[in-house]
Coordinates of C-alpha atoms and ligand atoms in Angstrom, one line a residue:
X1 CA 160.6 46.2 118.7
X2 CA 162.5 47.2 121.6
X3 CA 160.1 46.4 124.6
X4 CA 156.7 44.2 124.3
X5 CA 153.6 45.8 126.0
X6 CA 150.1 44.9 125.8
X7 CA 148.5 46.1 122.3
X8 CA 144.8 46.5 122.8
X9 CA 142.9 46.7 119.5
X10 CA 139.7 48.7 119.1
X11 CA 137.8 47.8 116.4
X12 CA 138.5 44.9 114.3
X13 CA 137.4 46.3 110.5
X14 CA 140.2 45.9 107.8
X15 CA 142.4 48.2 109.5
X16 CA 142.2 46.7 112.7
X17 CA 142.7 43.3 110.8
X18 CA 145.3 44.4 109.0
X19 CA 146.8 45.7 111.7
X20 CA 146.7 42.4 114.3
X21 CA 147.4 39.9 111.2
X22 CA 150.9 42.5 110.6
X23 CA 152.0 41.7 114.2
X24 CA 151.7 38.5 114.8
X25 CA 153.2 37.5 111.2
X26 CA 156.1 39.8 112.6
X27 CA 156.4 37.6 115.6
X28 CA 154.9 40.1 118.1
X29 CA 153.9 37.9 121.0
X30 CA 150.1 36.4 120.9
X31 CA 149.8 36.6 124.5
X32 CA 150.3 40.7 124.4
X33 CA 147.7 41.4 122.1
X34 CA 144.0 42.4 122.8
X35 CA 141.5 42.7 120.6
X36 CA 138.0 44.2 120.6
X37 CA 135.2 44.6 118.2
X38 CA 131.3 45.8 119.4
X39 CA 129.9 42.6 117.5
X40 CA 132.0 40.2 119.8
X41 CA 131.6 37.4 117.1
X42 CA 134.3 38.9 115.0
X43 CA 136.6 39.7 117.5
X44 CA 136.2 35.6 118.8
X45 CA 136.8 34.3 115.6
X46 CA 139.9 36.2 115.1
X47 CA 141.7 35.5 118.4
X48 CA 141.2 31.5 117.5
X49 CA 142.5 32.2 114.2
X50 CA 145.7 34.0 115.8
X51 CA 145.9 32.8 119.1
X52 CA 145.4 36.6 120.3
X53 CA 142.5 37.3 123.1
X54 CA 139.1 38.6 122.8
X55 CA 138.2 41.0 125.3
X56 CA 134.4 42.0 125.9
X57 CA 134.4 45.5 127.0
X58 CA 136.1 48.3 125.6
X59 CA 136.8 49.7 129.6
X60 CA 138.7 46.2 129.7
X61 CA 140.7 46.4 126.5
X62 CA 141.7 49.8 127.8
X63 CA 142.7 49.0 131.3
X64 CA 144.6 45.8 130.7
X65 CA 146.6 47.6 127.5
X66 CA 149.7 49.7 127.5
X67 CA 149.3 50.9 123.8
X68 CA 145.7 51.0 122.0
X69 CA 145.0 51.4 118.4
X70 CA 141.9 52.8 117.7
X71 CA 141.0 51.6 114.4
X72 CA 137.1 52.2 114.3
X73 CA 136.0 55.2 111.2
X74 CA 136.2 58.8 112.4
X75 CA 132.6 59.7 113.3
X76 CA 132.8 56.9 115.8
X77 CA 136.6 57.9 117.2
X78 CA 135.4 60.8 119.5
X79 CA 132.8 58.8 121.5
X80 CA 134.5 55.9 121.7
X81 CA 137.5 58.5 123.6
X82 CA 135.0 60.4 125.2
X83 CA 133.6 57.0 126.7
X84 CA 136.8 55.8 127.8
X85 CA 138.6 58.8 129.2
X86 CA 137.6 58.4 132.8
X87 CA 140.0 54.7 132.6
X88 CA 142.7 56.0 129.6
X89 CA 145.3 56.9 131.8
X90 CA 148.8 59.2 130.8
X91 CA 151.3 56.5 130.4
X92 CA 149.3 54.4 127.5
X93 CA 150.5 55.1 124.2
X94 CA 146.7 56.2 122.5
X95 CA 146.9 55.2 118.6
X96 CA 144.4 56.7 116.1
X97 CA 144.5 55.9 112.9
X98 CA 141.5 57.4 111.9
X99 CA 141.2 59.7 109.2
X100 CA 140.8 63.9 109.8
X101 CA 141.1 63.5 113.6
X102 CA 143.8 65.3 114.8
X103 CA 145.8 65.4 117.9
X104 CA 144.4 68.7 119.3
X105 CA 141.0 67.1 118.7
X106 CA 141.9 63.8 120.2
X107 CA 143.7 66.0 123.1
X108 CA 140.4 67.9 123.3
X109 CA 138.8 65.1 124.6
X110 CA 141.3 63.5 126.7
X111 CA 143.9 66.1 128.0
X112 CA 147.1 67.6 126.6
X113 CA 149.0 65.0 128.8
X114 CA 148.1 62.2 127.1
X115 CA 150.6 60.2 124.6
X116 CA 148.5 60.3 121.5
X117 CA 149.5 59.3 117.9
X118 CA 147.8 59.9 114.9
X119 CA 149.0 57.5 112.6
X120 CA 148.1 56.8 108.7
X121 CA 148.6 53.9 107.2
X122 CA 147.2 52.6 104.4
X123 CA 145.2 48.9 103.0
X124 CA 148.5 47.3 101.1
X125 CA 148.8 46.4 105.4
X126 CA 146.7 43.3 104.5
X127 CA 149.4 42.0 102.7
X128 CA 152.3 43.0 104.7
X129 CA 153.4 45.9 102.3
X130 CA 151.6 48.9 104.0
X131 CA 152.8 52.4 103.9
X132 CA 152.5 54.4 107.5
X133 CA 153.0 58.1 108.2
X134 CA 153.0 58.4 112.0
X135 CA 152.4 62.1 113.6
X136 CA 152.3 62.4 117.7
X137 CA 151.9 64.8 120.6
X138 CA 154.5 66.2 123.4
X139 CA 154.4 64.1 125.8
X140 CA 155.3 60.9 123.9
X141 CA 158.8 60.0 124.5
X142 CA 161.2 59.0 121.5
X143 CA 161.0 55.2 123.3
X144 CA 157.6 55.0 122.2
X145 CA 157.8 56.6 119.4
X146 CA 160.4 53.8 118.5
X147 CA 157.7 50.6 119.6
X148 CA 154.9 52.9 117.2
X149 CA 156.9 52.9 114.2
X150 CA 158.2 49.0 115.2
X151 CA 154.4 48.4 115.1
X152 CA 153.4 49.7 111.9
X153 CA 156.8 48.8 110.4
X154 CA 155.7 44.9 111.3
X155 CA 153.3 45.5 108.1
X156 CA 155.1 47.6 105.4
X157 CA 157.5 50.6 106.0
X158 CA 156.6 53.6 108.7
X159 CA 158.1 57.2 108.7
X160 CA 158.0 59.5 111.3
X161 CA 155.8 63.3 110.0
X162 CA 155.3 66.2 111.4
X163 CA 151.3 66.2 111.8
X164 CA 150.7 69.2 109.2
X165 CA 152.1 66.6 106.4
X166 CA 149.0 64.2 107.1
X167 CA 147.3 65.4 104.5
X168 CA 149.5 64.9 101.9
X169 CA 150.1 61.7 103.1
X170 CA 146.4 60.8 102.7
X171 CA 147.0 62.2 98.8
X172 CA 149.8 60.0 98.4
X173 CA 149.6 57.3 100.2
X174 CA 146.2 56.7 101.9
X175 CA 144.0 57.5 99.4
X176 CA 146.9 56.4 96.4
X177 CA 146.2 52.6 96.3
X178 CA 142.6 53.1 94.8
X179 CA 144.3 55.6 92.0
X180 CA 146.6 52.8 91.2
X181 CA 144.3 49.9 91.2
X182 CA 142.7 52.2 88.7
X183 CA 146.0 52.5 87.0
X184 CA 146.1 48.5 86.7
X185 CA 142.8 48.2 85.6
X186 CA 143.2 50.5 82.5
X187 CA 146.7 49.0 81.7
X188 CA 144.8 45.3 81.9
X189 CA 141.9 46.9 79.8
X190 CA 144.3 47.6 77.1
X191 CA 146.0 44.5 77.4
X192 CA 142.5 43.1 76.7
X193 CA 141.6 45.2 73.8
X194 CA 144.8 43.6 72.3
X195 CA 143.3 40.3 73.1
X196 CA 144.9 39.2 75.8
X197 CA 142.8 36.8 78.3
X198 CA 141.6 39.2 81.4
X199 CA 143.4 37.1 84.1
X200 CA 146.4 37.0 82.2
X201 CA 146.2 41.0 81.8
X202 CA 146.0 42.0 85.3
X203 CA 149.0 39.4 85.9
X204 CA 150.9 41.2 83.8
X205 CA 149.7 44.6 84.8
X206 CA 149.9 44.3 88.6
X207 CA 153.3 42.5 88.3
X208 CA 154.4 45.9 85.9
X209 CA 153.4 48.4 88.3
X210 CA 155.1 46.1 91.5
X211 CA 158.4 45.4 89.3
X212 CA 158.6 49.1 88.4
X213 CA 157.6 50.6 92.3
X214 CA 160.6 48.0 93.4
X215 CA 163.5 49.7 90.7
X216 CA 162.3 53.0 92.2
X217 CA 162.6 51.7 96.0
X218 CA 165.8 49.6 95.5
X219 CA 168.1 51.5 92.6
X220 CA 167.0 55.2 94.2
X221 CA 167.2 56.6 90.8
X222 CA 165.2 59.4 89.4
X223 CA 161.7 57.9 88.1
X224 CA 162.6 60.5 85.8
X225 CA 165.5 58.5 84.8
X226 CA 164.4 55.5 84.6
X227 CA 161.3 56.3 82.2
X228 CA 164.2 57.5 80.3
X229 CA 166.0 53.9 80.5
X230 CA 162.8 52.5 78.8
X231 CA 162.2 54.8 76.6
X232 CA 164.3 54.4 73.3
X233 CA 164.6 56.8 70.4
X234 CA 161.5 56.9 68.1
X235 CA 160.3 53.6 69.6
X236 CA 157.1 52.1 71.1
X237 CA 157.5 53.4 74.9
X238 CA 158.2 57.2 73.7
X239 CA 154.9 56.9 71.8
X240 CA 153.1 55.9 74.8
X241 CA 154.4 58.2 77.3
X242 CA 153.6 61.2 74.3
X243 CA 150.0 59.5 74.5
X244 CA 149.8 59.8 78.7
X245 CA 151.4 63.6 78.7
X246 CA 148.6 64.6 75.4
X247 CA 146.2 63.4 77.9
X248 CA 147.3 65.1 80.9
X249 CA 147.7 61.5 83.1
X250 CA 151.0 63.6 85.0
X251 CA 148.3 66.9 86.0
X252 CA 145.5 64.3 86.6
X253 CA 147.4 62.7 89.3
X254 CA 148.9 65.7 90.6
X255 CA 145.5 67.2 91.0
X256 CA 144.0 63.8 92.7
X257 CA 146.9 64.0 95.5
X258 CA 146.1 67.6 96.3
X259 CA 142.0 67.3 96.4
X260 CA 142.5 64.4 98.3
X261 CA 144.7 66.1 100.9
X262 CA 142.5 69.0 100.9
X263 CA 139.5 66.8 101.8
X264 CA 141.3 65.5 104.6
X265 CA 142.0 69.2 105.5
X266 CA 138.7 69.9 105.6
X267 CA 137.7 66.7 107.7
X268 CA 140.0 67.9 110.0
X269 CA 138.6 71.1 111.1
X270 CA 135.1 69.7 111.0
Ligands
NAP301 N1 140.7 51.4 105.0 C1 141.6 52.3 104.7 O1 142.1 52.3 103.6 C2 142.2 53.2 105.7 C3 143.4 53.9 105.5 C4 143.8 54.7 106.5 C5 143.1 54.9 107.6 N2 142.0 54.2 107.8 C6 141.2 54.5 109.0 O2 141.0 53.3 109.7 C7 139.8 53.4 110.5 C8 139.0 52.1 110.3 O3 138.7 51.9 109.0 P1 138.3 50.5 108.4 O4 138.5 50.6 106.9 O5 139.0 49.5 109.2 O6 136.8 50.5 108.7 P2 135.8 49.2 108.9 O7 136.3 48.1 108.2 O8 134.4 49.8 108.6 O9 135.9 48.9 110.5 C9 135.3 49.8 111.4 C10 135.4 49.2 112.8 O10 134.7 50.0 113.7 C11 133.7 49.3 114.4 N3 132.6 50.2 114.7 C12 131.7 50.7 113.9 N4 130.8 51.5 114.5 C13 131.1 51.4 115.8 C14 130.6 51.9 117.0 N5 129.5 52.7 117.0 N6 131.2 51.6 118.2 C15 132.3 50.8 118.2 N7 132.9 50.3 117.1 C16 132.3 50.5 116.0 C17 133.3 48.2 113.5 O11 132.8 47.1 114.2 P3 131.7 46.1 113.5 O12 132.5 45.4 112.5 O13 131.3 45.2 114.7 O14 130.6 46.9 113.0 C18 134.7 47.8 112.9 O15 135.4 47.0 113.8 C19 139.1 54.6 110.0 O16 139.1 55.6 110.9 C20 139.8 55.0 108.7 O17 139.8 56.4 108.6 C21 141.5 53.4 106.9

């Protein structure tokens, strides 16, 4: 990260968790960040766990921050910006990461001068391996564009989106970890119906699906290709993927990223 401000966090749920436990393994100084949750308890416990601070109001998270990350659910997001507008000034970098609310609504409340990114990353964050799409408004310069994707690059990998590709990022990548826990599952509950112990199948299952997302990642090949690595002629593999296409897994997921992204599409305009 190129310059250290003040991060004030708003709203220590797993996002806001995952968030604060991203930075400081990345070594963002303890001393800059802020945190605040309505039920003070948590947000106490959590700055003696990290050595972060606890702040008690949210009009003193705001004015002693230079960058807040609003990580509270999006029915809450527009009071909690309505509430604080009369101390948010045009210099803080404003982080949302909450689902469906856009920038024009977030600018709505606030003004069009604001720095406001809508960001979306997703729960793999918890264990350092999130993935971010991060959208943002006109008056953010490409400085702080810079410290937003250092930030959620601290806990997995961040790309810069125009805002209309939010909602495909939410099919692919917000919403995607629960279709592939479900993906594990079923592989483990095979594994099991062939008598293999449970823990032992999701060991082998999880590690599958993390050792195959890491060829993709690191060899750049065509998953295309390497399906066809694995696949030899007449043999077992072939016979599975046959099974998957008879079945429609390809349309199934297809179908989940675009009903997902259309939700989020809705949301938004809500
Ligand atoms: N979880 C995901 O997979 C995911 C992925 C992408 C984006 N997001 C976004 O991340 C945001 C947070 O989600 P989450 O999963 O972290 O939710 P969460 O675990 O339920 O946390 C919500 C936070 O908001 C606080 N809160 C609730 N009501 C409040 C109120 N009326 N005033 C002030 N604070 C309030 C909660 O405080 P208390 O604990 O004290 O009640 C808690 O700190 C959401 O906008 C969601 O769209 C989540």
């Amino acid at each position: 990260m190129s310059t250290v401000r003040k991060i004030g966090f708003y709203g220590m749920g797993n996002m806001g968790q995952a968030m604060l436990k991203g930075l400081v393994k990345a070594g963002y100084p303890v001393d800059d960040l802020l945190i605040y949750n309505r039920h003070g308890a948590v947000a106490e416990e959590l700055a003696a766990e990290y050595g972060v601070t606890a702040i008690q109001t949210p009009e003193d998270l705001a004015k002693a921050s230079q960058v807040i990350l609003f990580a509270v659910k999006p029915a809450i997001l527009p009071g909690v910006l309505q509430a604080l507008a009369p101390v948010l000034t045009k210099e803080q970098s404003l982080i949302s990461v909450a689902a469906g609310i856009s920038l024009g609504q977030m600018a709505d409340l606030l003004s069009q001068e604001h720095k406001l990114f809508r960001v979306m990353p997703n729960t793999p964050a918890l264990v350092g391996e999130g993935m971010s799409a991060v959208a943002h408004n006109e008056p953010v310069t490409l400085e702080e564009v810079q410290e937003v994707l250092g930030i959620f690059n601290s806990f997995g990998k961040a790309e810069l989106v125009e805002e209309k590709l939010i909602d495909a990022v939410v099919g692919v990548a917000g919403s995607a970890p629960a279709y592939v826990y479900l993906f594990i599952e079923a592989l483990a509950d095979g594994a099991v119906s062939e008598g293999m112990s449970r823990e032992m199948a999701y060991e082998f299952a999880a590690q599958t699906v993390l050792g195959s997302a890491q060829m993709v990642l690191k060899t750049k090949a065509h998953p295309g290709a390497l399906k066809d690595q694995v696949t030899s002629p007449g043999g077992t593999t072939i016979a599975a993927v046959k099974e998957l296409e008879d079945r429609g897994l390809r349309s199934a997921v297809i179908n989940a990223v675009k009903v997902a992204a259309q939700k989020n599409r809705e949301m938004s305009q809500q």
